[in-house]
PDB file of C-alpha atoms in Angstrom:
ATOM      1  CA  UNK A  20       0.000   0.000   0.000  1.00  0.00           C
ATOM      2  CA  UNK A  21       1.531   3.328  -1.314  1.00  0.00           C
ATOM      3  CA  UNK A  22       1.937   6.236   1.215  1.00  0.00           C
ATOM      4  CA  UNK A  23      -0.478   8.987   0.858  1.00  0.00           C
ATOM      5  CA  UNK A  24       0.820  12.692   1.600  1.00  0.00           C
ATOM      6  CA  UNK A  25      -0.801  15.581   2.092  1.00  0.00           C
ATOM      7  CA  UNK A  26       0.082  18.290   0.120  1.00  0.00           C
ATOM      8  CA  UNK A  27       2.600  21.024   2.647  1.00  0.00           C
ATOM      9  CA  UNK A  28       3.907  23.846   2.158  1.00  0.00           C
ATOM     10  CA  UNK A  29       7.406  23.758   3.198  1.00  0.00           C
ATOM     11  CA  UNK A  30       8.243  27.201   2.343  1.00  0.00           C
ATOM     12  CA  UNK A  31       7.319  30.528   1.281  1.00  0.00           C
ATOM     13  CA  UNK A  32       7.715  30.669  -2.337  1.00  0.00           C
ATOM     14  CA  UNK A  33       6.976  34.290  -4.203  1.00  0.00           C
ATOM     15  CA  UNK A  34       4.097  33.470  -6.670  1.00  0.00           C
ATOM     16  CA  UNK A  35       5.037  33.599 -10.816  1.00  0.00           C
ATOM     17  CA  UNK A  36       3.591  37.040 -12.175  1.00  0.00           C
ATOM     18  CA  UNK A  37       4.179  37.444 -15.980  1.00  0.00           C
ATOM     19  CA  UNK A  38       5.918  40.900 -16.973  1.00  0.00           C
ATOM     20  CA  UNK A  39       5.154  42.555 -19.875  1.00  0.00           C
ATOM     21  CA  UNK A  40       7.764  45.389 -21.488  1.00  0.00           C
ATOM     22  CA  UNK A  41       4.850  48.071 -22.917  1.00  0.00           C
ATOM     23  CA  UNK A  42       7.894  49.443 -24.922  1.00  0.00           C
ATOM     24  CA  UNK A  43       9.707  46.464 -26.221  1.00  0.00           C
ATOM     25  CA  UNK A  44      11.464  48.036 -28.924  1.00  0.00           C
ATOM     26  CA  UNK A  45      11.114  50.227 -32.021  1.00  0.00           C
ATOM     27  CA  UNK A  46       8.644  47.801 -33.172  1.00  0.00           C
ATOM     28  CA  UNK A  47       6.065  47.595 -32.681  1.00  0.00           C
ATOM     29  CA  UNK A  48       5.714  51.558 -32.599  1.00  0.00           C
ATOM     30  CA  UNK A  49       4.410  52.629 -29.205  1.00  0.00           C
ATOM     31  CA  UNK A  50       1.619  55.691 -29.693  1.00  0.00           C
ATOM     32  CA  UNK A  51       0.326  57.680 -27.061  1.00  0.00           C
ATOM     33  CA  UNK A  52      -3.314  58.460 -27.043  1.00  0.00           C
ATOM     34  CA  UNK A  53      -3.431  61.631 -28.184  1.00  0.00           C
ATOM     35  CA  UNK A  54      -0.485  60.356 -31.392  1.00  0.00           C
ATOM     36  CA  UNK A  55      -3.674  60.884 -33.683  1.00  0.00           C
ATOM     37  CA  UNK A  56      -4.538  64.816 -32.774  1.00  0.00           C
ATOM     38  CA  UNK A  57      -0.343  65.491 -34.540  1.00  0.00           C
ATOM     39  CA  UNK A  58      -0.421  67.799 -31.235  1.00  0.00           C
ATOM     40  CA  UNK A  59       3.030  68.735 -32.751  1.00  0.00           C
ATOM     41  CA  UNK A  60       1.664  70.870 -35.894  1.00  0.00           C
ATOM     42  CA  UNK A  61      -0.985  72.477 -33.049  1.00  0.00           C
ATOM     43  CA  UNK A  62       2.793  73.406 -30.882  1.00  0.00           C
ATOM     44  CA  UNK A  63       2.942  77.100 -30.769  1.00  0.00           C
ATOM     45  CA  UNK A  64       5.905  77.595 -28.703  1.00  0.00           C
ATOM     46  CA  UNK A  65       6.521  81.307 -29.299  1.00  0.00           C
ATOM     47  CA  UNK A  66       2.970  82.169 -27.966  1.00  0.00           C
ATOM     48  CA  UNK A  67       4.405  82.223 -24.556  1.00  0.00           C
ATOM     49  CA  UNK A  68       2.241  84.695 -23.655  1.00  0.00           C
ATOM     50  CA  UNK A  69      -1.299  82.862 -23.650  1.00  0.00           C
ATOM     51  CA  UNK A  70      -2.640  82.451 -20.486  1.00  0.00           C
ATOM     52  CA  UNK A  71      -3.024  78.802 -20.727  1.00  0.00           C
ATOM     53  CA  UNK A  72      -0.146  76.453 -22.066  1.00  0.00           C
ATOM     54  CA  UNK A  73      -1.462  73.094 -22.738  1.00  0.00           C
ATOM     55  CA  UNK A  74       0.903  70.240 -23.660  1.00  0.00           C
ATOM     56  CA  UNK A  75       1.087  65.910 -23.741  1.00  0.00           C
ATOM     57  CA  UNK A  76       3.663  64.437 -21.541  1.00  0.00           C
ATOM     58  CA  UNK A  77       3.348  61.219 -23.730  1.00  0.00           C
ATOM     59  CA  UNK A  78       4.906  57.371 -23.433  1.00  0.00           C
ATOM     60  CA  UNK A  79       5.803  57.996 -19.593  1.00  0.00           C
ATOM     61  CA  UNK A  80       5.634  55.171 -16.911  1.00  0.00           C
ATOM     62  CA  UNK A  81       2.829  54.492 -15.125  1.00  0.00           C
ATOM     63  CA  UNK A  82       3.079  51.992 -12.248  1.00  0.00           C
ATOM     64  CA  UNK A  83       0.281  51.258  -9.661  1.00  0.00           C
ATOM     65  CA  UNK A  84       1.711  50.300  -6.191  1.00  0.00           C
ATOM     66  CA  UNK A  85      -1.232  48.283  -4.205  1.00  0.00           C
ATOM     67  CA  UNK A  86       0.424  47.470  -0.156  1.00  0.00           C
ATOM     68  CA  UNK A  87      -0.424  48.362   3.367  1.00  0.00           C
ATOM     69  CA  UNK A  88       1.917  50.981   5.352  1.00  0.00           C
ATOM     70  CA  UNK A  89       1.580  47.996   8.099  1.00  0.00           C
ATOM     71  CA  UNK A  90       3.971  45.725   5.459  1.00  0.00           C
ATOM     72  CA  UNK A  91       7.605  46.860   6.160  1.00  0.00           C
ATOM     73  CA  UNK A  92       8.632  44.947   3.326  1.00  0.00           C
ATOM     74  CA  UNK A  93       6.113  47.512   0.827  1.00  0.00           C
ATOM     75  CA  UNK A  94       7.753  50.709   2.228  1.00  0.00           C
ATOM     76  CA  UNK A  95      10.748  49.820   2.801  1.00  0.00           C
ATOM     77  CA  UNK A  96      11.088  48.302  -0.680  1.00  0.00           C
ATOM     78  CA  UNK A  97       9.535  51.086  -2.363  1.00  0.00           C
ATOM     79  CA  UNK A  98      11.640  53.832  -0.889  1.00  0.00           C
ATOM     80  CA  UNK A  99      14.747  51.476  -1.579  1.00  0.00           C
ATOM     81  CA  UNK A 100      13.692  50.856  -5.553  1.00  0.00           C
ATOM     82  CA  UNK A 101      12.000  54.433  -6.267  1.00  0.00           C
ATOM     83  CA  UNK A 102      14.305  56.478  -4.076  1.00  0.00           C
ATOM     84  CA  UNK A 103      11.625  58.531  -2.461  1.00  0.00           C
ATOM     85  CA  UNK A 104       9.563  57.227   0.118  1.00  0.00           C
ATOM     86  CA  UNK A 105       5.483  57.043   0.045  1.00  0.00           C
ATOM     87  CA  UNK A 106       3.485  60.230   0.176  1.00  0.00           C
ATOM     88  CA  UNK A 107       0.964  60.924   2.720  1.00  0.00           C
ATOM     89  CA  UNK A 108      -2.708  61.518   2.164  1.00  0.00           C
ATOM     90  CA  UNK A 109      -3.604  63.870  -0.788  1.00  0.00           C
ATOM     91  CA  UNK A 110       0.196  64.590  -1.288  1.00  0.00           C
ATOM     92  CA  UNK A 111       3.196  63.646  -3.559  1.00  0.00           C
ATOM     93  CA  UNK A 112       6.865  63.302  -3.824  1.00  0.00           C
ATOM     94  CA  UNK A 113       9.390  63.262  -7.044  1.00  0.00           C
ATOM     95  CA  UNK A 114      12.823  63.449  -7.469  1.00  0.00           C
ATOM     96  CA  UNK A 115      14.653  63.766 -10.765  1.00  0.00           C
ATOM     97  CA  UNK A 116      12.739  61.938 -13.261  1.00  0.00           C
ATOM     98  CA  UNK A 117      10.205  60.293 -10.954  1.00  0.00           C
ATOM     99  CA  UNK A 118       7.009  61.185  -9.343  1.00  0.00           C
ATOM    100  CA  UNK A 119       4.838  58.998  -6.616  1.00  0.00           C
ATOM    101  CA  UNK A 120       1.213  60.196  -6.137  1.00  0.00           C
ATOM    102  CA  UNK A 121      -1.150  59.155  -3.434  1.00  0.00           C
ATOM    103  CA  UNK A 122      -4.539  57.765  -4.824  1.00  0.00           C
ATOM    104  CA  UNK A 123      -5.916  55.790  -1.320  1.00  0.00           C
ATOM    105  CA  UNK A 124      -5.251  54.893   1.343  1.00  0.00           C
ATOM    106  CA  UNK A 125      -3.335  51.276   0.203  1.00  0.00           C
ATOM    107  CA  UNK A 126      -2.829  52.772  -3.546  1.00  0.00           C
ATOM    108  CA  UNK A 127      -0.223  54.736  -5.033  1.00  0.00           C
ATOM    109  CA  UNK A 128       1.059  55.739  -8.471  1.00  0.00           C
ATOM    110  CA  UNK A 129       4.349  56.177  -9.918  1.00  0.00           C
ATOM    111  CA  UNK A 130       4.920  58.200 -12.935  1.00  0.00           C
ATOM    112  CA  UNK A 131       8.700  57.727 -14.731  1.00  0.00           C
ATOM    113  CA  UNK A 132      10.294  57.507 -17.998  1.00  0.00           C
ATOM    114  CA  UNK A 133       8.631  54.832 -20.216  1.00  0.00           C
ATOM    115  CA  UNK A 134      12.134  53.058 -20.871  1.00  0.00           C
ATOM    116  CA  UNK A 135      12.600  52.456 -17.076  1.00  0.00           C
ATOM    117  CA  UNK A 136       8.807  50.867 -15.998  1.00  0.00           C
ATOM    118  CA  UNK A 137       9.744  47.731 -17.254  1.00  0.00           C
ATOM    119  CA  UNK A 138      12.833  47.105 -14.600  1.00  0.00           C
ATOM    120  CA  UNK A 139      11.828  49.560 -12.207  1.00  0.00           C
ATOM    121  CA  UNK A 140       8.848  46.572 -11.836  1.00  0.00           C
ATOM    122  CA  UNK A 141      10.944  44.032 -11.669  1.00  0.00           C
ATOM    123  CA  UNK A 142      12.857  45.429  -8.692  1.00  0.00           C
ATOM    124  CA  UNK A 143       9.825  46.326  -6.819  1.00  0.00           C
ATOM    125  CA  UNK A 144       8.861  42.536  -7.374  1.00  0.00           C
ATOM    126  CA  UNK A 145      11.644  41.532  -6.419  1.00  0.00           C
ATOM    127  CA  UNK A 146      12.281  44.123  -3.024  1.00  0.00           C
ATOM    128  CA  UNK A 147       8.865  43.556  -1.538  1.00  0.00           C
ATOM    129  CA  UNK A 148       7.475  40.233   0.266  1.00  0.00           C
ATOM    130  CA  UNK A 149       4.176  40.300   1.637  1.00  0.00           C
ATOM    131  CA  UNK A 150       0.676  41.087  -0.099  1.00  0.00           C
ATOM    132  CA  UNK A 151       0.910  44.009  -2.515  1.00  0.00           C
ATOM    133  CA  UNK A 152       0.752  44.647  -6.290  1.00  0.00           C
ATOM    134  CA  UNK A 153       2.555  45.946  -9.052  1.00  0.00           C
ATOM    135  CA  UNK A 154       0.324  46.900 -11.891  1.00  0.00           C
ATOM    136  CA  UNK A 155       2.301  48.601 -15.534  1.00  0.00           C
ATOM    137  CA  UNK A 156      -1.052  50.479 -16.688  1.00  0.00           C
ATOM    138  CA  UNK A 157       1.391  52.468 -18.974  1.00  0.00           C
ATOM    139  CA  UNK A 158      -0.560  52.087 -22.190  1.00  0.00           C
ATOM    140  CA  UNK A 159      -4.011  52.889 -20.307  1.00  0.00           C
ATOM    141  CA  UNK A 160      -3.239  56.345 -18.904  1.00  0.00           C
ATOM    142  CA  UNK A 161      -1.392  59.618 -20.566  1.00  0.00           C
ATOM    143  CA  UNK A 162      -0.502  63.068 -18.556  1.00  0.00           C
ATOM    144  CA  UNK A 163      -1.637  66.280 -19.840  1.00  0.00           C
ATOM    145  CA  UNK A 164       0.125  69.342 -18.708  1.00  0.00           C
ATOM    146  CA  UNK A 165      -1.723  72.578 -17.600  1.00  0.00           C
ATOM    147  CA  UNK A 166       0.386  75.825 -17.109  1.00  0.00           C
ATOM    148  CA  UNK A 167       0.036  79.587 -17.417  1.00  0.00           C
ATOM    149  CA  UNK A 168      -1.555  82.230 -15.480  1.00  0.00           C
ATOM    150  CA  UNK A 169      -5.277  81.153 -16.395  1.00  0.00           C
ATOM    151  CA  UNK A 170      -4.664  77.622 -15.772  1.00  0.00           C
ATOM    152  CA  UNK A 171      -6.597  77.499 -12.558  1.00  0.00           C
ATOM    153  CA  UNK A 172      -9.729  79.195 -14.163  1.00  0.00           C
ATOM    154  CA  UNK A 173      -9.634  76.645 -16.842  1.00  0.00           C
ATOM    155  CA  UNK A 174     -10.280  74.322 -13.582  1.00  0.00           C
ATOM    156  CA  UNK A 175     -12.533  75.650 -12.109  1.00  0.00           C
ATOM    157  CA  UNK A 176     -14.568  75.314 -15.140  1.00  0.00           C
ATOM    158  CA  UNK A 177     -13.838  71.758 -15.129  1.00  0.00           C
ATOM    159  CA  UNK A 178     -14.124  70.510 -12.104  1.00  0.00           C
ATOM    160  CA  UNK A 179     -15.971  71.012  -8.709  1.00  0.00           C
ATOM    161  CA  UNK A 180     -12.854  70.048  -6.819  1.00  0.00           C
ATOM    162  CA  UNK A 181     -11.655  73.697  -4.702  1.00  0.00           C
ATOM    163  CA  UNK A 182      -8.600  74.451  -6.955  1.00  0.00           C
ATOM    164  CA  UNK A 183      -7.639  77.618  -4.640  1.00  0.00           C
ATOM    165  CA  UNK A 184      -4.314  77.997  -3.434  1.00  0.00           C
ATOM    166  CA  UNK A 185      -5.050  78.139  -0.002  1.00  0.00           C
ATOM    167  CA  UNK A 186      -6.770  74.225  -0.273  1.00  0.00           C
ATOM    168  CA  UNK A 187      -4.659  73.045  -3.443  1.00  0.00           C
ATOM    169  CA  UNK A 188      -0.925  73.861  -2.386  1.00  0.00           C
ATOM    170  CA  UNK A 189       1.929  72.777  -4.473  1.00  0.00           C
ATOM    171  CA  UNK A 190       2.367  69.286  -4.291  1.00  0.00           C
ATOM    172  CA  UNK A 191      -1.522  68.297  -3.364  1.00  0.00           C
ATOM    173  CA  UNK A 192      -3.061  65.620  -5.387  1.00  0.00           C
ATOM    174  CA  UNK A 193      -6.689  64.271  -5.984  1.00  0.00           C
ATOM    175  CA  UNK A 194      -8.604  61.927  -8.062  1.00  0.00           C
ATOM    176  CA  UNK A 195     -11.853  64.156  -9.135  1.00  0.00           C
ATOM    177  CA  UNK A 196     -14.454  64.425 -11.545  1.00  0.00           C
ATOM    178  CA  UNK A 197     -13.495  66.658 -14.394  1.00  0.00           C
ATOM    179  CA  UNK A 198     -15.850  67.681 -17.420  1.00  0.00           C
ATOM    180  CA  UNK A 199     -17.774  64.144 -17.745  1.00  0.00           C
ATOM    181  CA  UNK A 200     -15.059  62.288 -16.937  1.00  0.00           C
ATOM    182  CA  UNK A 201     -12.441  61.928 -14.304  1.00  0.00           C
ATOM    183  CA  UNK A 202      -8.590  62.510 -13.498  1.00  0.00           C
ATOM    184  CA  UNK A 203      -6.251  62.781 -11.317  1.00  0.00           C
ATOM    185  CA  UNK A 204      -4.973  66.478 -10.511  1.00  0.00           C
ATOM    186  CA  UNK A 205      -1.640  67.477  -9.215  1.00  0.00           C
ATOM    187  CA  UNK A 206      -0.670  71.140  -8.947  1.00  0.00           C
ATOM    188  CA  UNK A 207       3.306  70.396  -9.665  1.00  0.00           C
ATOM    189  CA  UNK A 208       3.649  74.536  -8.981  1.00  0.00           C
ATOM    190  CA  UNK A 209       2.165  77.676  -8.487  1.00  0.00           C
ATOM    191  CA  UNK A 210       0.840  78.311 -12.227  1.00  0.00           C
ATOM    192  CA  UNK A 211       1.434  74.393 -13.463  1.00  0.00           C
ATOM    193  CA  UNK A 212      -0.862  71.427 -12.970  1.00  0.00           C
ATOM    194  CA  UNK A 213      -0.946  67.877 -14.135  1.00  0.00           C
ATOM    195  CA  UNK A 214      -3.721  65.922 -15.376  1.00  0.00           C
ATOM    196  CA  UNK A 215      -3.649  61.956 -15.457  1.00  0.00           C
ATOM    197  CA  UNK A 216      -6.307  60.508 -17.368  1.00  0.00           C
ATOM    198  CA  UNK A 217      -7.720  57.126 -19.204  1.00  0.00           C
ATOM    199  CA  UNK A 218      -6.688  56.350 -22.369  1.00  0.00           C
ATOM    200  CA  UNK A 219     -10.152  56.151 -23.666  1.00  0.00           C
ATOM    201  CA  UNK A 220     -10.968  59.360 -22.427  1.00  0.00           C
ATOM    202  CA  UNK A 221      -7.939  61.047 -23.523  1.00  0.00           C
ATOM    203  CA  UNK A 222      -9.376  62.787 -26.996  1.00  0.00           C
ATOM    204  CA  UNK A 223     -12.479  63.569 -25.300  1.00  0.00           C
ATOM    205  CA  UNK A 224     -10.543  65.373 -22.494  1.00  0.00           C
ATOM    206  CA  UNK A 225      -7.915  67.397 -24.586  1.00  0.00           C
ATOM    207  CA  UNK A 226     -10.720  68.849 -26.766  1.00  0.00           C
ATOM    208  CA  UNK A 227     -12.542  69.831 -23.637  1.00  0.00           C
ATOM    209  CA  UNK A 228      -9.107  71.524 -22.329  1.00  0.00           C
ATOM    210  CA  UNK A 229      -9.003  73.344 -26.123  1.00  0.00           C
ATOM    211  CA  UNK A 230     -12.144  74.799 -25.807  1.00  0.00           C
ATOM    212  CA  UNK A 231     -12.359  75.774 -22.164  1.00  0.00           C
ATOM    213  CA  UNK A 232      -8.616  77.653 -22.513  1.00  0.00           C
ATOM    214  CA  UNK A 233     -10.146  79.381 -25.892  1.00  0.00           C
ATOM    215  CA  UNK A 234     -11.236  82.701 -24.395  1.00  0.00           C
ATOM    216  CA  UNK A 235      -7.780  83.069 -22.310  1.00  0.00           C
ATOM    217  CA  UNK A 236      -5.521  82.774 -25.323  1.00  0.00           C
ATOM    218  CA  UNK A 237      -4.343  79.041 -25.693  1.00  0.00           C
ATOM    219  CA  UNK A 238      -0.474  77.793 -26.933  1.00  0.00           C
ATOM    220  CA  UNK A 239      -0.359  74.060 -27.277  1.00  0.00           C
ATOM    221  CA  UNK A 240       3.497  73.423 -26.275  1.00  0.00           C
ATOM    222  CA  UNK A 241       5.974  70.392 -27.387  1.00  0.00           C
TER     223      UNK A 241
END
């Protein structure tokens, strides 16, 4: 009569996760999600003086970090990997090249150059033990930039959120509604704000932006 085991586990094993480079190589082409509105025949970069400068910051990074502050190993391996360590409620960090936003209260996202998501996941996978996630939502979500002296009343025109200084300091961020839609809104400085949105609500965003920066004089930068 054969032995009959019952199935142990002897010891803590990380689980597989596939990893997918979004930006493999120069084929296949990546596109942002505004590549079909040629944004760069719209670029007006003399017209420095319109009140409201609007321009893609296209093909970055976007990585969403899912861990409790109670797991060591999360925030502790994030500082270690991103080099800045996790915001607080409502605020964010960068440094350099990289930017960490708070979303919840067990949700972050980290914004970096496209060509480093790929590893930059790898080592957070690799630093952190526990339960967490690493999501690349890279090709999902694009930034749109918001400067100039009118930027703000272009927001208040598109969102309920307050936008005032004095309860939107530099460095705040919020996920809001916006138009019919919804993004997340960092004010990056005084007169400069950042806009992460869906992919699939990208056009329908940017032509909203166009139209609500018309009557303040509008360049569309590079």
């Amino acid at each position: 009569m054969s032995d009959v085991k019952t199935p142990q586990v002897e010891a803590k094993k990380k689980l597989d996760v596939v990893v997918m480079d979004q930006l493999p190589g120069p084929e296949p082409r990546a596109e942002s999600p505004l590549q079909h509105a040629n944004l760069n025949s719209l670029a007006d970069t003399a017209a420095q003086s319109a009140g409201v400068q609007l321009r893609e910051l296209k093909l970055l990074g976007h990585l969403v970090l899912r861990g409790s502050r109670e797991n060591a190993s999360f925030v502790k391996g994030v500082e270690r990997v991103v080099g800045v360590a996790l915001p607080e409620t409502l605020q964010s960090v960068e440094q350099d090249t990289r930017s960490l936003f708070w979303i919840s209260p067990d949700e972050w996202l980290l914004l970096l150059p496209g060509e480093e998501a790929f590893g930059v996941e790898q080592q957070l996978r690799d630093a952190i033990d526990g339960h967490y996630a690493v999501v690349n939502v890279s090709g999902g979500q694009t930034l749109i930039e918001l400067s100039g002296e009118q930027a703000v009343s272009v927001l208040k025109k598109s969102t309920g959120y307050d936008v005032d200084a004095r309860t939107f300091p530099v460095g705040k961020v919020v996920t809001t509604t916006f138009a019919k839609t919804q993004a997340i809104i960092r004010r990056s400085a005084e007169t400069r704000w950042e806009l992460v949105v869906r992919r699939s609500f990208a056009d329908y965003l940017w032509h909203w932006l166009q139209d609500a920066s018309a009557e303040y004089g509008l360049s569309v930068q590079r």
